[in-house]
Coordinates of C-alpha atoms and ligand atoms in Angstrom, one line a residue:
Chain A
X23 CA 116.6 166.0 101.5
X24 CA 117.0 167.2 104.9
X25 CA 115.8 164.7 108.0
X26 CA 113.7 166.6 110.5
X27 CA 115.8 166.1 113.8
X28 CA 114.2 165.6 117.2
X29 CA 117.1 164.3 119.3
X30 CA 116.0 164.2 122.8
X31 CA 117.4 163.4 126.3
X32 CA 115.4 161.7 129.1
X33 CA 116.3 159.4 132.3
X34 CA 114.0 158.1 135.1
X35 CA 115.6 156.4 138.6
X36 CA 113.7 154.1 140.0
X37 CA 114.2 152.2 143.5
X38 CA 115.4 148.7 143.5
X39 CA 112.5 146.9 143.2
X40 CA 111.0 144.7 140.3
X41 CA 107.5 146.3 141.4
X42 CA 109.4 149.2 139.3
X43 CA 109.6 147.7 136.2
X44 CA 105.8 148.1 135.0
X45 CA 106.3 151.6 135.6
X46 CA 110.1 151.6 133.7
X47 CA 107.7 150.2 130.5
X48 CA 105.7 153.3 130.5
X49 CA 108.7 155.7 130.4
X50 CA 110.5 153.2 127.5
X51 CA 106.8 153.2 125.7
X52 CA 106.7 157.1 125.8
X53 CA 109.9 157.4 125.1
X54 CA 108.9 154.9 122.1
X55 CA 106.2 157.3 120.6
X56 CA 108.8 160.0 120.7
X57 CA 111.3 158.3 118.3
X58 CA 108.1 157.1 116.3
X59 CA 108.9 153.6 117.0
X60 CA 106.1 151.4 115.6
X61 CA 104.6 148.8 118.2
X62 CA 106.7 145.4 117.7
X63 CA 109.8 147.4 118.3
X64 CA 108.6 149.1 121.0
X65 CA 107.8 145.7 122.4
X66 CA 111.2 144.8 121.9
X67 CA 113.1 147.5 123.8
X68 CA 110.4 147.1 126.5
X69 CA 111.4 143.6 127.2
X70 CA 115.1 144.5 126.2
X71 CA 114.9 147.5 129.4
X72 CA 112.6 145.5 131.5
X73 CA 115.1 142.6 131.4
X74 CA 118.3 144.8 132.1
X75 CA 116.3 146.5 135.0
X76 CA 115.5 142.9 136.2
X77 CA 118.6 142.1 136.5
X78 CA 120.2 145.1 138.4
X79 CA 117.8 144.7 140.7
X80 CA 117.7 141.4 141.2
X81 CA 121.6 140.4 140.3
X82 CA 123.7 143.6 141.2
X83 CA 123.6 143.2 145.0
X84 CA 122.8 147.0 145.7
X85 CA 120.0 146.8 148.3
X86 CA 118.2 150.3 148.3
X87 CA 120.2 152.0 145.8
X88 CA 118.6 153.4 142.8
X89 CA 118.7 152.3 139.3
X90 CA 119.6 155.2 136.7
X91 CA 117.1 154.5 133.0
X92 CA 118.8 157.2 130.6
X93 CA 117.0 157.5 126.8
X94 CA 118.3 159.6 124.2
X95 CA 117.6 160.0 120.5
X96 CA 120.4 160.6 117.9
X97 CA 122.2 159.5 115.1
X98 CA 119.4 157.7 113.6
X99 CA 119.1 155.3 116.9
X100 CA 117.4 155.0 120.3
X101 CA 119.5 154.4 123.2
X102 CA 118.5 153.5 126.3
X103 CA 121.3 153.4 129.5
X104 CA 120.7 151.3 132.6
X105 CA 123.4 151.9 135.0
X106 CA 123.0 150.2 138.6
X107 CA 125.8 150.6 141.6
X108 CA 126.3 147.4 142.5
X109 CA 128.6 144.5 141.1
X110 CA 128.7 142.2 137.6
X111 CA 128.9 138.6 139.6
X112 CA 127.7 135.4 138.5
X113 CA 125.0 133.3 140.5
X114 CA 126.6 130.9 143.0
X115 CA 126.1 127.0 141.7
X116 CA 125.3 126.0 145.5
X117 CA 122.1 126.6 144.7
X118 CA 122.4 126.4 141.5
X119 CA 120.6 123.6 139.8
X120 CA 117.0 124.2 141.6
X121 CA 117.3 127.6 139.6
X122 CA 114.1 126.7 137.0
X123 CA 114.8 129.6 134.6
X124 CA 118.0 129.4 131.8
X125 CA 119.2 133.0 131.8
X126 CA 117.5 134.7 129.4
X127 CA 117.9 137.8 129.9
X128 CA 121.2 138.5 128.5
X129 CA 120.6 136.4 125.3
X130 CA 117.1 137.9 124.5
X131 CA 118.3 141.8 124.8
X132 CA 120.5 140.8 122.3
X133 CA 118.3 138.6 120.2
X134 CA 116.0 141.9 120.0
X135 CA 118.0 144.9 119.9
X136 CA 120.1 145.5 117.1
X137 CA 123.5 146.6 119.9
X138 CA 123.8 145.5 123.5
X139 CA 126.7 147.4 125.5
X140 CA 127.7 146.1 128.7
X141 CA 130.5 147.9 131.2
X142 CA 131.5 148.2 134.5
X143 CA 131.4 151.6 135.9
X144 CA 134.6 152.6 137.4
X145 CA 133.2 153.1 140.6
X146 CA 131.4 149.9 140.7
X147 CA 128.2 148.6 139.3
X148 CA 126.9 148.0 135.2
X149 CA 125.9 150.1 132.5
X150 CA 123.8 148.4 129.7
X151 CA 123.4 150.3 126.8
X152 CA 120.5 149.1 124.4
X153 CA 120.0 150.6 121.1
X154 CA 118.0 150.1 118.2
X155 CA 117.7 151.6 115.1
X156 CA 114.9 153.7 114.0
X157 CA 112.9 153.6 110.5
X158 CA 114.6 155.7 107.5
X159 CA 114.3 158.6 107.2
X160 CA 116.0 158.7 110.7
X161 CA 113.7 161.0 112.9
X162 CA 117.4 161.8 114.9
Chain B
X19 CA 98.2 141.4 136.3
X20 CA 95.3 139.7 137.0
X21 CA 94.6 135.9 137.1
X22 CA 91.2 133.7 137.2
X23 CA 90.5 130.3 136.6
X24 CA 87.9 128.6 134.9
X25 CA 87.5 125.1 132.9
X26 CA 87.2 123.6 129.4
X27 CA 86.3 119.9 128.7
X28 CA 87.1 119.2 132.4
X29 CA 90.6 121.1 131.6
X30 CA 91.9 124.2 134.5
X31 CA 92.2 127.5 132.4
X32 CA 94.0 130.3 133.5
X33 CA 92.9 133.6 132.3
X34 CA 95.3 136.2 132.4
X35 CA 95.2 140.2 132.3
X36 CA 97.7 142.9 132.0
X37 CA 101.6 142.3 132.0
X38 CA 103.8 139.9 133.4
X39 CA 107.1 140.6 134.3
X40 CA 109.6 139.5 136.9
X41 CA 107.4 141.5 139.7
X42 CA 104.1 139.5 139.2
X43 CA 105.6 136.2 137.9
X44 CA 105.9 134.5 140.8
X45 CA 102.1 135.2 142.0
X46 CA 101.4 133.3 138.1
X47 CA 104.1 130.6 138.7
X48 CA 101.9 129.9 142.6
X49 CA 98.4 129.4 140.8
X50 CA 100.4 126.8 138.1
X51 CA 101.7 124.8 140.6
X52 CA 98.9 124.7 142.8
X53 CA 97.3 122.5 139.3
X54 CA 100.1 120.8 138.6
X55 CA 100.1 119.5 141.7
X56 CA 96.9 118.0 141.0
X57 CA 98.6 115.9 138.7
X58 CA 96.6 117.3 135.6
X59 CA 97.3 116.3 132.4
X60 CA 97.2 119.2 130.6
X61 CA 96.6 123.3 131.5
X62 CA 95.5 125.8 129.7
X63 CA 96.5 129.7 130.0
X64 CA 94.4 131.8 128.1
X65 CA 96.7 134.8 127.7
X66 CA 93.9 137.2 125.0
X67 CA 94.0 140.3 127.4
X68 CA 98.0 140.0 128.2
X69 CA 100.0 143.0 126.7
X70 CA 103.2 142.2 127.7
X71 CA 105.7 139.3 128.5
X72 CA 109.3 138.9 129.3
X73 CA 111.2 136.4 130.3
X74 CA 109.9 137.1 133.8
X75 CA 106.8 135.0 132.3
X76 CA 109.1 132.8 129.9
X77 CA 110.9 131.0 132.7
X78 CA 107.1 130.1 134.5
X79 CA 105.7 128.9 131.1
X80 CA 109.1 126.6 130.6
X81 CA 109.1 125.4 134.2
X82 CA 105.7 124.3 133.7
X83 CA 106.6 122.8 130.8
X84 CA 109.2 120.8 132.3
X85 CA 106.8 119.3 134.6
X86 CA 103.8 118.7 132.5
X87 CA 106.2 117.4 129.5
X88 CA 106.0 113.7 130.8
X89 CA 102.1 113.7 131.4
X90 CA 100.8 115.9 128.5
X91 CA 101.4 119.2 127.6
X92 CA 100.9 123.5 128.3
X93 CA 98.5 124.9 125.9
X94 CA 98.0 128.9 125.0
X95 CA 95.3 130.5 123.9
X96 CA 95.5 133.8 121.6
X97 CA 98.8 135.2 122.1
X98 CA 99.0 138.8 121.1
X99 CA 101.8 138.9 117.8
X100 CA 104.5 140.3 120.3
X101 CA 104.3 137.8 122.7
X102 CA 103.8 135.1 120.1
X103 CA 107.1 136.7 118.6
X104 CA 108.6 136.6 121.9
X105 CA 107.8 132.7 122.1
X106 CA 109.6 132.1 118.5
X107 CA 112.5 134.1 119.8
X108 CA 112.8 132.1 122.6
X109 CA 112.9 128.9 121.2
X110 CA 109.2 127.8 122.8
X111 CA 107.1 127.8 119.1
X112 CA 109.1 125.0 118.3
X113 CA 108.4 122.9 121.4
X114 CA 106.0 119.9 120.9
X115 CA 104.5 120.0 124.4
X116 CA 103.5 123.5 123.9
X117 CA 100.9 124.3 122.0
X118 CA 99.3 127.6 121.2
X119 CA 95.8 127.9 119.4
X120 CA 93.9 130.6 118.6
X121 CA 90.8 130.2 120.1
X122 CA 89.1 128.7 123.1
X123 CA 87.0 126.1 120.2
X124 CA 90.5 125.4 119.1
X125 CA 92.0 124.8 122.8
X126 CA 88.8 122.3 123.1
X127 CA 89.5 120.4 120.2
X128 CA 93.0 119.7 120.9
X129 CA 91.4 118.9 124.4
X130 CA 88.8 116.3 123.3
X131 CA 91.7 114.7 120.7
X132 CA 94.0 113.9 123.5
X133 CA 90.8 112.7 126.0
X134 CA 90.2 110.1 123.1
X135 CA 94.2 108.8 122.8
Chain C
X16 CA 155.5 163.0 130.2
X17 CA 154.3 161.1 126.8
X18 CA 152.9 157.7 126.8
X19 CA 154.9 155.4 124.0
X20 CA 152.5 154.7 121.7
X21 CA 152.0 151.0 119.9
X22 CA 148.7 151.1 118.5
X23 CA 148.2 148.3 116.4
X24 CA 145.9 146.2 114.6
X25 CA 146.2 142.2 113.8
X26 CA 143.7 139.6 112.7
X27 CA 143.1 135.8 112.5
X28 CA 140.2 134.0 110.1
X29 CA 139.9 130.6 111.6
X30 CA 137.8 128.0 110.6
X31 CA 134.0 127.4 112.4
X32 CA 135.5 124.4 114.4
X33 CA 135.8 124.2 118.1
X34 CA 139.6 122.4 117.4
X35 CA 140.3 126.2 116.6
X36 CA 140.2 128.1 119.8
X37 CA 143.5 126.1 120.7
X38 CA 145.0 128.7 118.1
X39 CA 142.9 131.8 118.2
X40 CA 144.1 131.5 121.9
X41 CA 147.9 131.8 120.9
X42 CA 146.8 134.8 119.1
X43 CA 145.0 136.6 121.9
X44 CA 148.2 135.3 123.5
X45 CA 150.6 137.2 121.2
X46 CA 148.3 140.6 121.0
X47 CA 148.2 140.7 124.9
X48 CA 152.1 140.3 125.2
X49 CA 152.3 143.4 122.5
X50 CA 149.8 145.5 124.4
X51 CA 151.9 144.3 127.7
X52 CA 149.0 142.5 129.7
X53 CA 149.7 140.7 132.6
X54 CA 149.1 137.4 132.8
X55 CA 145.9 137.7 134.6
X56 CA 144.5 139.9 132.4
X57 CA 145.6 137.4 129.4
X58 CA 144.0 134.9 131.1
X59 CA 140.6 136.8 131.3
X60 CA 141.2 137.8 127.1
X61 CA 141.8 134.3 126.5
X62 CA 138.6 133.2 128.0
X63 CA 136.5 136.1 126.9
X64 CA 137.5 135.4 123.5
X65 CA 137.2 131.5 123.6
X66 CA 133.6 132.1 124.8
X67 CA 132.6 134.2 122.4
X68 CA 134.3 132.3 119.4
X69 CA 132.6 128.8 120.8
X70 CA 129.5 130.1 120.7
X71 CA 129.7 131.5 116.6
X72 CA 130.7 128.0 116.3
X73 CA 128.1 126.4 118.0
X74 CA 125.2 128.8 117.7
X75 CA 124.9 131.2 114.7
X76 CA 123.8 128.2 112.6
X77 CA 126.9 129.3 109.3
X78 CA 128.2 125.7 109.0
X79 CA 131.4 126.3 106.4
X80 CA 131.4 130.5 107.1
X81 CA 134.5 131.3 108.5
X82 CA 135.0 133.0 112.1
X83 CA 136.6 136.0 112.2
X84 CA 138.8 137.8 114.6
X85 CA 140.2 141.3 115.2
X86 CA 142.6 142.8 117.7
X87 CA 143.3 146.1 117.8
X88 CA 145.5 148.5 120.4
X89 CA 143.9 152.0 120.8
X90 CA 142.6 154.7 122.9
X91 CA 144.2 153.0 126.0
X92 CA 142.4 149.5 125.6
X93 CA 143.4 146.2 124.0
X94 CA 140.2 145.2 122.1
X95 CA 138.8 142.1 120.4
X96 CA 136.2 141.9 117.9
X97 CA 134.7 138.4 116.7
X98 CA 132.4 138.0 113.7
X99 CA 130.7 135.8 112.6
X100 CA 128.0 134.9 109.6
X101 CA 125.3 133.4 111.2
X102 CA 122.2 134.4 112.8
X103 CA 122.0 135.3 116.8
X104 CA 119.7 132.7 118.1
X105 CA 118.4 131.8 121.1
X106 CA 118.1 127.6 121.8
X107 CA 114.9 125.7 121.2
X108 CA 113.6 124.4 124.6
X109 CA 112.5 121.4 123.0
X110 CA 115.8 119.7 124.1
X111 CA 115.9 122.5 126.3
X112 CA 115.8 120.3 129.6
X113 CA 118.8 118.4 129.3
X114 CA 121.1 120.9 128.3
X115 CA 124.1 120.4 131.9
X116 CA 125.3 123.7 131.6
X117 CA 124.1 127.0 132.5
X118 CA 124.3 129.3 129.5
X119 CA 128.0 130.3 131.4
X120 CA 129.5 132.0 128.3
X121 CA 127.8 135.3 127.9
X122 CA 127.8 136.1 131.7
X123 CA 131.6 135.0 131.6
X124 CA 132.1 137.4 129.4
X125 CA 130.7 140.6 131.5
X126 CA 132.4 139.1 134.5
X127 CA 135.7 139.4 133.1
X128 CA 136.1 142.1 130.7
X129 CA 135.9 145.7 131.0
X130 CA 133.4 146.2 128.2
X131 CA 131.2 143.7 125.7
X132 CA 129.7 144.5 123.0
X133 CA 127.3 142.6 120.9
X134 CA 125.5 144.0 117.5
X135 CA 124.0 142.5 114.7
X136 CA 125.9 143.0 111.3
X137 CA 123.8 143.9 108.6
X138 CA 124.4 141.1 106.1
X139 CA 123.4 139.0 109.2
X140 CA 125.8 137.5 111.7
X141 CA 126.7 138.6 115.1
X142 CA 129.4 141.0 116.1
X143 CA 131.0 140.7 119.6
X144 CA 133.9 143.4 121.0
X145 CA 135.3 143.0 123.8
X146 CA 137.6 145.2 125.5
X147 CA 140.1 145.6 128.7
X148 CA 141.6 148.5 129.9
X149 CA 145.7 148.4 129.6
X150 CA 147.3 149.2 132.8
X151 CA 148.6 153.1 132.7
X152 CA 150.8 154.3 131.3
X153 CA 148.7 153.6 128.6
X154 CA 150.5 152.0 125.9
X155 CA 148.2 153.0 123.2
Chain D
X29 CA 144.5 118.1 126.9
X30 CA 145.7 114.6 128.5
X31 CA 144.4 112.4 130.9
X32 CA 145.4 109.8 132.6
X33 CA 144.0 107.8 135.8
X34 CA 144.7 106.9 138.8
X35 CA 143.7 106.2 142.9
X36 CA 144.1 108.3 146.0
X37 CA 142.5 106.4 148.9
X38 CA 140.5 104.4 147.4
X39 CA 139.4 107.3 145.3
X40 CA 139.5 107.9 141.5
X41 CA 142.0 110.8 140.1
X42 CA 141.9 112.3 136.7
X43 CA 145.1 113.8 136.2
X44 CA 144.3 116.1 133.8
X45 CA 147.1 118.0 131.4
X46 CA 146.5 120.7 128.8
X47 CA 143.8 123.1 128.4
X48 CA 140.6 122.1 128.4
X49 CA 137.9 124.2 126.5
X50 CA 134.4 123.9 124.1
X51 CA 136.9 121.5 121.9
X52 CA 138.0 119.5 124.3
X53 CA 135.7 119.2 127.0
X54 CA 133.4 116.0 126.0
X55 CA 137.1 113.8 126.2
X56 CA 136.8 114.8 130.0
X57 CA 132.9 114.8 130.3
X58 CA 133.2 111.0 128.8
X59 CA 136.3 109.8 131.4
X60 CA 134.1 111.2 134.1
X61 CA 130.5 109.7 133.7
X62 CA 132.6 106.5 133.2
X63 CA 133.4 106.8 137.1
X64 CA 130.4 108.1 137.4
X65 CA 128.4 104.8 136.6
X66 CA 130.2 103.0 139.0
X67 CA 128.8 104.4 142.0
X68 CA 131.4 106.6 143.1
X69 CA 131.3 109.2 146.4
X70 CA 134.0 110.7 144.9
X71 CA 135.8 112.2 142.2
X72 CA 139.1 113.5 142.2
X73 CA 140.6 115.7 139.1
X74 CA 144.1 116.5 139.7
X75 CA 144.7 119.9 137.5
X76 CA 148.3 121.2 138.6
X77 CA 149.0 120.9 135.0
X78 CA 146.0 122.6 133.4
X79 CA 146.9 125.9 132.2
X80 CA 143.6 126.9 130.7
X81 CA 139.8 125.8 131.3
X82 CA 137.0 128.1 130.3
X83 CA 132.9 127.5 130.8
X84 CA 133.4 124.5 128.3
X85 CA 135.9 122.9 131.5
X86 CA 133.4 124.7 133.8
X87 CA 129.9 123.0 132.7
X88 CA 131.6 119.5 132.9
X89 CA 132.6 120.2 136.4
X90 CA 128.9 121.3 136.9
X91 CA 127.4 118.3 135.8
X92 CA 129.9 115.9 137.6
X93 CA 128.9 117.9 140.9
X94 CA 125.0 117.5 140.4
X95 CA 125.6 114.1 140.0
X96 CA 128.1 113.5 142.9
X97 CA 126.4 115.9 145.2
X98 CA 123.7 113.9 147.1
X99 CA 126.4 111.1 147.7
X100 CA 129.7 113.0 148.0
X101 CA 131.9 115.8 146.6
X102 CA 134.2 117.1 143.4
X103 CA 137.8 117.2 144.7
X104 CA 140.3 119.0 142.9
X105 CA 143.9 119.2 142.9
X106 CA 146.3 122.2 142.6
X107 CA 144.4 124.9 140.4
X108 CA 146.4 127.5 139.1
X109 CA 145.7 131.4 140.4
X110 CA 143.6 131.9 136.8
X111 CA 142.0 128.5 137.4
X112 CA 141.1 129.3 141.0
X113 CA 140.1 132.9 140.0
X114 CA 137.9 131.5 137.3
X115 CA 136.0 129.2 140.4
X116 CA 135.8 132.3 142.3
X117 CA 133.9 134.0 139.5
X118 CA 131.5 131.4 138.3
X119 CA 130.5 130.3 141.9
X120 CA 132.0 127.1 142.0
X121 CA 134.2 128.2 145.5
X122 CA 131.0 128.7 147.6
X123 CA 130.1 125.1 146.9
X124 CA 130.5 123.0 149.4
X125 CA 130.1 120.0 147.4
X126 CA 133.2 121.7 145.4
X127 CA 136.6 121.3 147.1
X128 CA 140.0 122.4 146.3
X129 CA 143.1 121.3 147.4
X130 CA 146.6 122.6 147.6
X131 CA 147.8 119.3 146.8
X132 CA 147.6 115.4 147.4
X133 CA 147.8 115.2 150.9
X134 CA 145.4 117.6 151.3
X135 CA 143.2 115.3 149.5
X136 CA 144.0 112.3 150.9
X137 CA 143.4 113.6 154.5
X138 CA 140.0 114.8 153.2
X139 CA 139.0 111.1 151.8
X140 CA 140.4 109.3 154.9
X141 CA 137.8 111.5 157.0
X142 CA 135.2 111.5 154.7
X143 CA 135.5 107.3 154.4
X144 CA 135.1 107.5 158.6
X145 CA 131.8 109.5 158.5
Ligands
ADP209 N1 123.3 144.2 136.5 C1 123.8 143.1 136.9 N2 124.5 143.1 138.1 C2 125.1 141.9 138.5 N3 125.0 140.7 137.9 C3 124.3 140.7 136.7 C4 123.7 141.8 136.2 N4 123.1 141.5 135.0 C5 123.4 140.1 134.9 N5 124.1 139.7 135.9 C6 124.6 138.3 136.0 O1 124.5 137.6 134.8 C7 123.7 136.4 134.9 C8 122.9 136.2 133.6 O2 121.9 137.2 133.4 P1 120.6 136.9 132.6 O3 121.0 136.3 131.3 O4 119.7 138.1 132.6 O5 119.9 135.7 133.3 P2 119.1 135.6 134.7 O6 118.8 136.9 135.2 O7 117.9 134.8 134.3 O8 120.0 134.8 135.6 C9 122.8 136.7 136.1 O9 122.4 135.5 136.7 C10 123.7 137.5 137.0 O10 124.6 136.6 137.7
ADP210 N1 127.4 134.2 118.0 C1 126.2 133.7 118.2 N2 125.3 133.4 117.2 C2 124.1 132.9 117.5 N3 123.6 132.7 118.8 C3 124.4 133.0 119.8 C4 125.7 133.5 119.6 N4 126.3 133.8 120.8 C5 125.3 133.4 121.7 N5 124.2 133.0 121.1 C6 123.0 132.5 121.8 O1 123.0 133.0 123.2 C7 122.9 131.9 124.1 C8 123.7 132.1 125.3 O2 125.1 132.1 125.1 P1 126.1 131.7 126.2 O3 125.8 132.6 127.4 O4 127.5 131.8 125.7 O5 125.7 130.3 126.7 P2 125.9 128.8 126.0 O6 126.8 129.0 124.8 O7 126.4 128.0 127.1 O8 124.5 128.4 125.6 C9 123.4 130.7 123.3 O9 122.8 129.5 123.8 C10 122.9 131.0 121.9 O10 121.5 130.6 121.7

């Protein structure tokens, strides 16, 4: 038996701005539908993107430059790339302990995809790499 | 994402609509605090018509939490599966002072239960 | 020119106990000195790996299940896998609140290495590579 | 790891010898809450012989410092280049309730004008 093969390439840049993300879910839920994802994981890599967007915009200290959301189908997973052009630094304690929240954005993109890449681009900034794997028989 | 605010057995209710995230979280987080710093007991978010959540919304729910924990407790009302996926994942379903029910005669019962203790 | 080439591949099985990382440590020790990192860079490795051994010790919830580690010298990069048998979990927030530190180890982790890698292994468990790039000429 | 105690000033040092990681760390959580409770401004860890600390050294230095920062500072001794490098990265050396010294008298001099203030 012979898998029917749809292996795609897509990307969307978006400006620096968590105002962006809603509209980064729409291209990740499309992109979704494409790879016949069913709904819970398309939740999954929603939050998974949304979280990795959140955080370039928010951590990599690159006011105004865009953020790079790459998808592409093949070998029976869905990828999805976030590259920003800023740099990988941790928050600075001074301020530290008012910070409400526990960092869950790394953890959780792990918790729901089934591989989480992280790299520094040579030139500066991250590259997240999310994939999941898609429902037998693979569609790519 | 859209909020309003209503009651039940005397108890604040948020309703919310649409998606939060970590551009709208902050506008959710405002309307918390502005009842926690009534010094209610207990408030209610009634989250039927949200879609989405991420930890955007996770880290307003736990600092609630936090602050509510001594005095009484956060409930939920109707979590879609995903985001009541998202709140086992995350270690909240577990959580004692947060409680999630599945409808607003639910939420009220809970409500009149800890009027009475 | 050619590069001399000393790819290699070593491992270490060490018990799920935090008294371990003393002596995974003389091992990421060992495999940096044959893949000629400087100290620095050792440093970093050690750390990296310590991190990401501590937390299959303390996390993935396989009291008994052994921790596994993996060094290997290729395609220009000195790279360290850990497995282990658990399941990747993120904490309960019950006890949430009084947790003192910041969830450091992951973040740690990005900050220091060239790549990280984190996939769920089929059987269950959680699989973490982490990788630096050896200072050219490449040694493997 | 190894510790042993001693004064500077007035001031409580924890020399500390070793590497202190995930396996180690509660030994120097425990010698430091015991200064801790007594009221101390200050806290002194003297690491010129650490060779290694990772975030299990790093979250006990945390919690000393949220402790000790509304009535004084962390002082520490003689970190090594990876040691220092490791402050750099996690955000300790933007603290300014965090501070390093080359060596002893560098402390000293900091405690003698922080007991005239
Ligand atoms: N793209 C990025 N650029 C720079 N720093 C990042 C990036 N992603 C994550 N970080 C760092 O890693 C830390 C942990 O990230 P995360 O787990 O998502 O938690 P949070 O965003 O809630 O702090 C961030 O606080 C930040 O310091
Ligand atoms: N190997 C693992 N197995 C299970 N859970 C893990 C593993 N590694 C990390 N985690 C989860 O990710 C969270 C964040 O890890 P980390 O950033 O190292 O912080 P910390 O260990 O300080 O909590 C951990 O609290 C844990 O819930």
């Amino acid at each position: 038996m012979t898998h029917s093969h749809i292996a795609f390439s897509r990307s969307i840049t978006v400006q620096p701005d968590t105002s962006q993300l809603y509209e980064v879910r729409r291209f990740v839920e499309s992109v979704a539908a494409d790879a016949t994802l069913d709904s819970e994981r398309t939740f999954d890599l929603m939050v998974a993107v949304s979280e990795a967007c959140a955080n370039a915009v928010e951590h990599s200290g690159s006011p105004g430059l865009p953020v790079k959301v790459k998808a592409a189908c093949r070998g029976g997973r869905l990828v999805i790339q976030i590259c920003d052009y800023g740099g990988f630094r941790l928050p600075s304690t001074a301020n530290g302990f008012q910070r409400d929240h526990r960092g869950l954005g790394l953890p959780l993109m792990v918790a729901l995809m089934d591989e989480v890449r992280i790299a520094k681009l040579s030139g500066g900034g991250t590259k997240v790499t999310l994939s999941v794997k898609l429902p037998a028989p693979a569609l790519c | 994402m859209e909020l309003s605010t209503s009651e039940l057995a005397g108890t604040p209710v948020i309703r919310i609509r649409g998606e939060i995230d970590h551009g709208n979280a902050s506008t959710l987080s405002t309307a918390i605090d502005d009842l926690l710093n009534t010094e209610q007991h207990v408030i209610i978010l009634d989250v039927t018509q949200v879609d989405y959540m991420d930890s955007g919304g996770i880290s307003v729910l736990l600092s609630a939490l936090r602050r509510l924990r001594e005095r009484g407790w956060l409930g939920i009302i109707n979590p879609n599966a995903n985001v009541q996926r998202l709140f086992q994942i995350v270690g909240l379903a577990l959580d004692s002072s947060f409680r999630v029910f599945d409808d607003n005669a639910a939420a009220e019962q809970a409500l009149r239960e800890t009027a009475r203790t």
